[in-house]
Amino acid sequence: LLFQLAKRFPHMVDVWQVASSSEGRNIYAIKVMHCYLKDAAKRFSFAQIGYPSNTKKPILWIDAGIHAREWIAHSTALYIIWQVREVCHQKKMDIVVVPNTNPDGYEYSRKINRMWRKTSDQCSGVDGNRNYPFHFGEEGVSHWPCQYVSYTLLITSQHFVY
């Protein structure tokens, strides 16, 4: 779907590979350019969304599929892309969506264990929500890597942490 959208709307959609998973699966991002969403200023704080250093146009970043078993997140991200491309034409902001940040865990949840939430690394994988630098290793995590809510000992060790 990502590449179909890029082919159909080349003036406003760009797709690129942002990373590869530990098992070699591609992780893609899609950028929908030139967006102006009604009431966006009320719903989003552009200071939180961020301005990349090379532009003054804000970018809204959405990633999905961090937890492997939450399959609806992938579909929701794709739906957002489809809906947003209809209102993007006024060059106010770009929206970047990564529909599946954890393709290895997703495949593992599809084929082996439906309730799997982590990556498929090491003995039990890494919980993606616990691999970002913000409040790393604090409450609600196990320091044992084979535990259900564990984190890796290395901050941002997973491919989906950009």
PDB file of C-alpha atoms in Angstrom:
ATOM      1  CA  LEU A   1       0.000   0.000   0.000  1.00  0.00           C
ATOM      2  CA  LEU A   2       2.807   2.433   0.807  1.00  0.00           C
ATOM      3  CA  PHE A   3       4.407   2.093  -2.603  1.00  0.00           C
ATOM      4  CA  GLN A   4       1.021   2.205  -4.333  1.00  0.00           C
ATOM      5  CA  LEU A   5       0.287   5.536  -2.674  1.00  0.00           C
ATOM      6  CA  ALA A   6       3.719   6.887  -3.616  1.00  0.00           C
ATOM      7  CA  LYS A   7       3.169   5.858  -7.221  1.00  0.00           C
ATOM      8  CA  ARG A   8      -0.355   7.266  -7.343  1.00  0.00           C
ATOM      9  CA  PHE A   9       0.515  10.568  -5.607  1.00  0.00           C
ATOM     10  CA  PRO A  10       4.193  11.232  -6.421  1.00  0.00           C
ATOM     11  CA  HIS A  11       3.838  14.989  -5.825  1.00  0.00           C
ATOM     12  CA  MET A  12       2.849  14.499  -2.182  1.00  0.00           C
ATOM     13  CA  VAL A  13       3.902  11.015  -1.001  1.00  0.00           C
ATOM     14  CA  ASP A  14       7.408   9.670  -0.492  1.00  0.00           C
ATOM     15  CA  VAL A  15       8.393   6.220   0.840  1.00  0.00           C
ATOM     16  CA  TRP A  16      11.813   5.169   2.061  1.00  0.00           C
ATOM     17  CA  GLN A  17      13.450   2.494   4.176  1.00  0.00           C
ATOM     18  CA  VAL A  18      14.376   3.918   7.596  1.00  0.00           C
ATOM     19  CA  ALA A  19      15.983   0.766   9.018  1.00  0.00           C
ATOM     20  CA  SER A  20      16.253  -2.996   8.848  1.00  0.00           C
ATOM     21  CA  SER A  21      15.115  -5.263  11.648  1.00  0.00           C
ATOM     22  CA  SER A  22      17.494  -7.653  13.384  1.00  0.00           C
ATOM     23  CA  GLU A  23      16.085 -10.431  11.180  1.00  0.00           C
ATOM     24  CA  GLY A  24      16.597  -8.373   8.025  1.00  0.00           C
ATOM     25  CA  ARG A  25      13.055  -7.165   7.408  1.00  0.00           C
ATOM     26  CA  ASN A  26      12.696  -3.662   5.987  1.00  0.00           C
ATOM     27  CA  ILE A  27      11.158  -0.906   8.101  1.00  0.00           C
ATOM     28  CA  TYR A  28       9.558   1.738   5.879  1.00  0.00           C
ATOM     29  CA  ALA A  29       8.352   5.267   6.486  1.00  0.00           C
ATOM     30  CA  ILE A  30       5.905   7.173   4.356  1.00  0.00           C
ATOM     31  CA  LYS A  31       5.843  10.957   4.245  1.00  0.00           C
ATOM     32  CA  VAL A  32       2.705  12.799   3.232  1.00  0.00           C
ATOM     33  CA  MET A  33       3.807  16.312   2.315  1.00  0.00           C
ATOM     34  CA  HIS A  34       2.095  19.699   2.228  1.00  0.00           C
ATOM     35  CA  CYS A  35      -0.540  19.063   4.897  1.00  0.00           C
ATOM     36  CA  TYR A  36      -2.839  21.442   6.627  1.00  0.00           C
ATOM     37  CA  LEU A  37      -5.163  19.767   9.084  1.00  0.00           C
ATOM     38  CA  LYS A  38      -8.158  21.693  10.382  1.00  0.00           C
ATOM     39  CA  ASP A  39      -7.633  22.788  13.965  1.00  0.00           C
ATOM     40  CA  ALA A  40      -4.167  21.232  13.981  1.00  0.00           C
ATOM     41  CA  ALA A  41      -2.847  24.015  16.166  1.00  0.00           C
ATOM     42  CA  LYS A  42      -5.484  23.195  18.762  1.00  0.00           C
ATOM     43  CA  ARG A  43      -4.840  19.445  18.691  1.00  0.00           C
ATOM     44  CA  PHE A  44      -1.069  19.342  18.425  1.00  0.00           C
ATOM     45  CA  SER A  45       1.669  21.371  19.974  1.00  0.00           C
ATOM     46  CA  PHE A  46       4.200  22.006  17.230  1.00  0.00           C
ATOM     47  CA  ALA A  47       6.854  22.402  19.885  1.00  0.00           C
ATOM     48  CA  GLN A  48       6.217  18.789  20.848  1.00  0.00           C
ATOM     49  CA  ILE A  49       5.941  17.638  17.255  1.00  0.00           C
ATOM     50  CA  GLY A  50       9.187  19.374  16.450  1.00  0.00           C
ATOM     51  CA  TYR A  51      10.799  21.327  13.702  1.00  0.00           C
ATOM     52  CA  PRO A  52      13.633  19.511  11.933  1.00  0.00           C
ATOM     53  CA  SER A  53      16.822  21.532  11.833  1.00  0.00           C
ATOM     54  CA  ASN A  54      16.742  22.005   8.064  1.00  0.00           C
ATOM     55  CA  THR A  55      13.198  23.345   7.768  1.00  0.00           C
ATOM     56  CA  LYS A  56      10.734  25.645   9.450  1.00  0.00           C
ATOM     57  CA  LYS A  57       7.815  23.429   8.497  1.00  0.00           C
ATOM     58  CA  PRO A  58       6.648  21.195  11.366  1.00  0.00           C
ATOM     59  CA  ILE A  59       6.632  17.423  11.003  1.00  0.00           C
ATOM     60  CA  LEU A  60       4.159  15.155  12.739  1.00  0.00           C
ATOM     61  CA  TRP A  61       5.754  11.711  13.314  1.00  0.00           C
ATOM     62  CA  ILE A  62       3.527   8.677  13.901  1.00  0.00           C
ATOM     63  CA  ASP A  63       4.895   5.212  14.490  1.00  0.00           C
ATOM     64  CA  ALA A  64       2.849   2.059  14.932  1.00  0.00           C
ATOM     65  CA  GLY A  65       3.411  -1.594  15.594  1.00  0.00           C
ATOM     66  CA  ILE A  66       5.882  -1.221  18.447  1.00  0.00           C
ATOM     67  CA  HIS A  67       4.045  -4.009  20.283  1.00  0.00           C
ATOM     68  CA  ALA A  68       3.877  -7.007  17.978  1.00  0.00           C
ATOM     69  CA  ARG A  69       0.454  -8.249  19.058  1.00  0.00           C
ATOM     70  CA  GLU A  70      -1.336  -4.935  18.540  1.00  0.00           C
ATOM     71  CA  TRP A  71      -2.202  -5.614  14.919  1.00  0.00           C
ATOM     72  CA  ILE A  72      -4.815  -2.875  14.726  1.00  0.00           C
ATOM     73  CA  ALA A  73      -2.057  -0.262  15.085  1.00  0.00           C
ATOM     74  CA  HIS A  74      -0.684  -1.126  11.630  1.00  0.00           C
ATOM     75  CA  SER A  75      -4.107  -0.823  10.040  1.00  0.00           C
ATOM     76  CA  THR A  76      -4.814   2.405  11.888  1.00  0.00           C
ATOM     77  CA  ALA A  77      -1.543   3.925  10.666  1.00  0.00           C
ATOM     78  CA  LEU A  78      -2.389   2.957   7.085  1.00  0.00           C
ATOM     79  CA  TYR A  79      -5.884   4.408   7.480  1.00  0.00           C
ATOM     80  CA  ILE A  80      -4.409   7.665   8.790  1.00  0.00           C
ATOM     81  CA  ILE A  81      -2.163   7.854   5.717  1.00  0.00           C
ATOM     82  CA  TRP A  82      -5.112   7.301   3.397  1.00  0.00           C
ATOM     83  CA  GLN A  83      -7.287   9.903   5.118  1.00  0.00           C
ATOM     84  CA  VAL A  84      -4.572  12.517   5.544  1.00  0.00           C
ATOM     85  CA  ARG A  85      -3.484  12.484   1.910  1.00  0.00           C
ATOM     86  CA  GLU A  86      -6.934  13.823   1.005  1.00  0.00           C
ATOM     87  CA  VAL A  87      -6.437  17.064   2.975  1.00  0.00           C
ATOM     88  CA  CYS A  88      -2.762  17.691   2.328  1.00  0.00           C
ATOM     89  CA  HIS A  89      -2.240  20.418  -0.223  1.00  0.00           C
ATOM     90  CA  GLN A  90      -1.458  23.691   1.526  1.00  0.00           C
ATOM     91  CA  LYS A  91       2.227  23.157   2.408  1.00  0.00           C
ATOM     92  CA  LYS A  92       1.774  23.747   6.143  1.00  0.00           C
ATOM     93  CA  MET A  93       3.256  20.536   7.573  1.00  0.00           C
ATOM     94  CA  ASP A  94       4.569  17.109   6.620  1.00  0.00           C
ATOM     95  CA  ILE A  95       3.361  13.897   8.230  1.00  0.00           C
ATOM     96  CA  VAL A  96       5.667  10.890   8.515  1.00  0.00           C
ATOM     97  CA  VAL A  97       4.194   7.492   9.398  1.00  0.00           C
ATOM     98  CA  VAL A  98       6.067   4.270  10.139  1.00  0.00           C
ATOM     99  CA  PRO A  99       3.267   1.678  10.040  1.00  0.00           C
ATOM    100  CA  ASN A 100       5.290  -1.263  11.379  1.00  0.00           C
ATOM    101  CA  THR A 101       8.275  -0.467  13.567  1.00  0.00           C
ATOM    102  CA  ASN A 102       8.592  -4.064  14.786  1.00  0.00           C
ATOM    103  CA  PRO A 103       8.240  -6.404  11.786  1.00  0.00           C
ATOM    104  CA  ASP A 104      10.063  -9.320  13.465  1.00  0.00           C
ATOM    105  CA  GLY A 105       7.792  -9.306  16.491  1.00  0.00           C
ATOM    106  CA  TYR A 106       4.754  -8.897  14.247  1.00  0.00           C
ATOM    107  CA  GLU A 107       5.672 -12.015  12.261  1.00  0.00           C
ATOM    108  CA  TYR A 108       6.363 -13.906  15.499  1.00  0.00           C
ATOM    109  CA  SER A 109       2.913 -12.925  16.817  1.00  0.00           C
ATOM    110  CA  ARG A 110       1.292 -14.034  13.560  1.00  0.00           C
ATOM    111  CA  LYS A 111       3.019 -17.400  13.294  1.00  0.00           C
ATOM    112  CA  ILE A 112       4.042 -18.544  16.783  1.00  0.00           C
ATOM    113  CA  ASN A 113       2.488 -16.691  19.723  1.00  0.00           C
ATOM    114  CA  ARG A 114      -0.511 -14.402  19.098  1.00  0.00           C
ATOM    115  CA  MET A 115      -0.036 -12.551  22.410  1.00  0.00           C
ATOM    116  CA  TRP A 116       3.664 -11.768  21.819  1.00  0.00           C
ATOM    117  CA  ARG A 117       4.408  -8.066  22.358  1.00  0.00           C
ATOM    118  CA  LYS A 118       8.180  -7.709  21.945  1.00  0.00           C
ATOM    119  CA  THR A 119      10.807  -7.999  19.257  1.00  0.00           C
ATOM    120  CA  SER A 120      12.069 -11.500  18.557  1.00  0.00           C
ATOM    121  CA  ASP A 121      15.640 -10.820  19.730  1.00  0.00           C
ATOM    122  CA  GLN A 122      17.565 -12.794  22.340  1.00  0.00           C
ATOM    123  CA  CYS A 123      15.718 -15.099  24.741  1.00  0.00           C
ATOM    124  CA  SER A 124      12.489 -13.131  24.832  1.00  0.00           C
ATOM    125  CA  GLY A 125      12.957 -10.009  22.782  1.00  0.00           C
ATOM    126  CA  VAL A 126      12.800  -6.409  23.910  1.00  0.00           C
ATOM    127  CA  ASP A 127       9.693  -4.433  24.776  1.00  0.00           C
ATOM    128  CA  GLY A 128       9.927  -1.505  22.375  1.00  0.00           C
ATOM    129  CA  ASN A 129       8.218   0.974  24.667  1.00  0.00           C
ATOM    130  CA  ARG A 130      10.999   0.413  27.176  1.00  0.00           C
ATOM    131  CA  ASN A 131      13.905   1.031  24.802  1.00  0.00           C
ATOM    132  CA  TYR A 132      13.683   4.802  24.392  1.00  0.00           C
ATOM    133  CA  PRO A 133      15.986   7.141  26.347  1.00  0.00           C
ATOM    134  CA  PHE A 134      13.152   8.960  28.145  1.00  0.00           C
ATOM    135  CA  HIS A 135      12.870   7.531  31.699  1.00  0.00           C
ATOM    136  CA  PHE A 136      14.891   4.491  30.588  1.00  0.00           C
ATOM    137  CA  GLY A 137      14.869   1.563  33.030  1.00  0.00           C
ATOM    138  CA  GLU A 138      12.562   3.161  35.560  1.00  0.00           C
ATOM    139  CA  GLU A 139       9.327   1.845  37.067  1.00  0.00           C
ATOM    140  CA  GLY A 140       7.358  -1.020  35.553  1.00  0.00           C
ATOM    141  CA  VAL A 141      10.247  -2.897  33.963  1.00  0.00           C
ATOM    142  CA  SER A 142      12.262  -5.976  34.735  1.00  0.00           C
ATOM    143  CA  HIS A 143      16.033  -5.916  34.579  1.00  0.00           C
ATOM    144  CA  TRP A 144      16.023  -9.591  33.582  1.00  0.00           C
ATOM    145  CA  PRO A 145      15.968  -9.720  29.759  1.00  0.00           C
ATOM    146  CA  CYS A 146      13.804 -12.854  29.565  1.00  0.00           C
ATOM    147  CA  GLN A 147      10.988 -11.257  31.574  1.00  0.00           C
ATOM    148  CA  TYR A 148       7.753 -10.167  29.878  1.00  0.00           C
ATOM    149  CA  VAL A 149       8.245  -6.421  30.433  1.00  0.00           C
ATOM    150  CA  SER A 150      11.999  -6.320  30.177  1.00  0.00           C
ATOM    151  CA  TYR A 151      14.147  -3.784  28.441  1.00  0.00           C
ATOM    152  CA  THR A 152      17.550  -4.120  26.906  1.00  0.00           C
ATOM    153  CA  LEU A 153      20.559  -2.952  28.856  1.00  0.00           C
ATOM    154  CA  LEU A 154      21.463  -0.635  25.976  1.00  0.00           C
ATOM    155  CA  ILE A 155      19.329   2.428  25.403  1.00  0.00           C
ATOM    156  CA  THR A 156      18.049   2.658  21.817  1.00  0.00           C
ATOM    157  CA  SER A 157      19.475  -0.751  20.912  1.00  0.00           C
ATOM    158  CA  GLN A 158      16.507  -1.663  18.746  1.00  0.00           C
ATOM    159  CA  HIS A 159      16.300  -0.709  15.086  1.00  0.00           C
ATOM    160  CA  PHE A 160      12.987   1.091  15.443  1.00  0.00           C
ATOM    161  CA  VAL A 161      14.350   3.623  17.951  1.00  0.00           C
ATOM    162  CA  TYR A 162      15.519   6.402  15.634  1.00  0.00           C
TER     163      TYR A 162
END
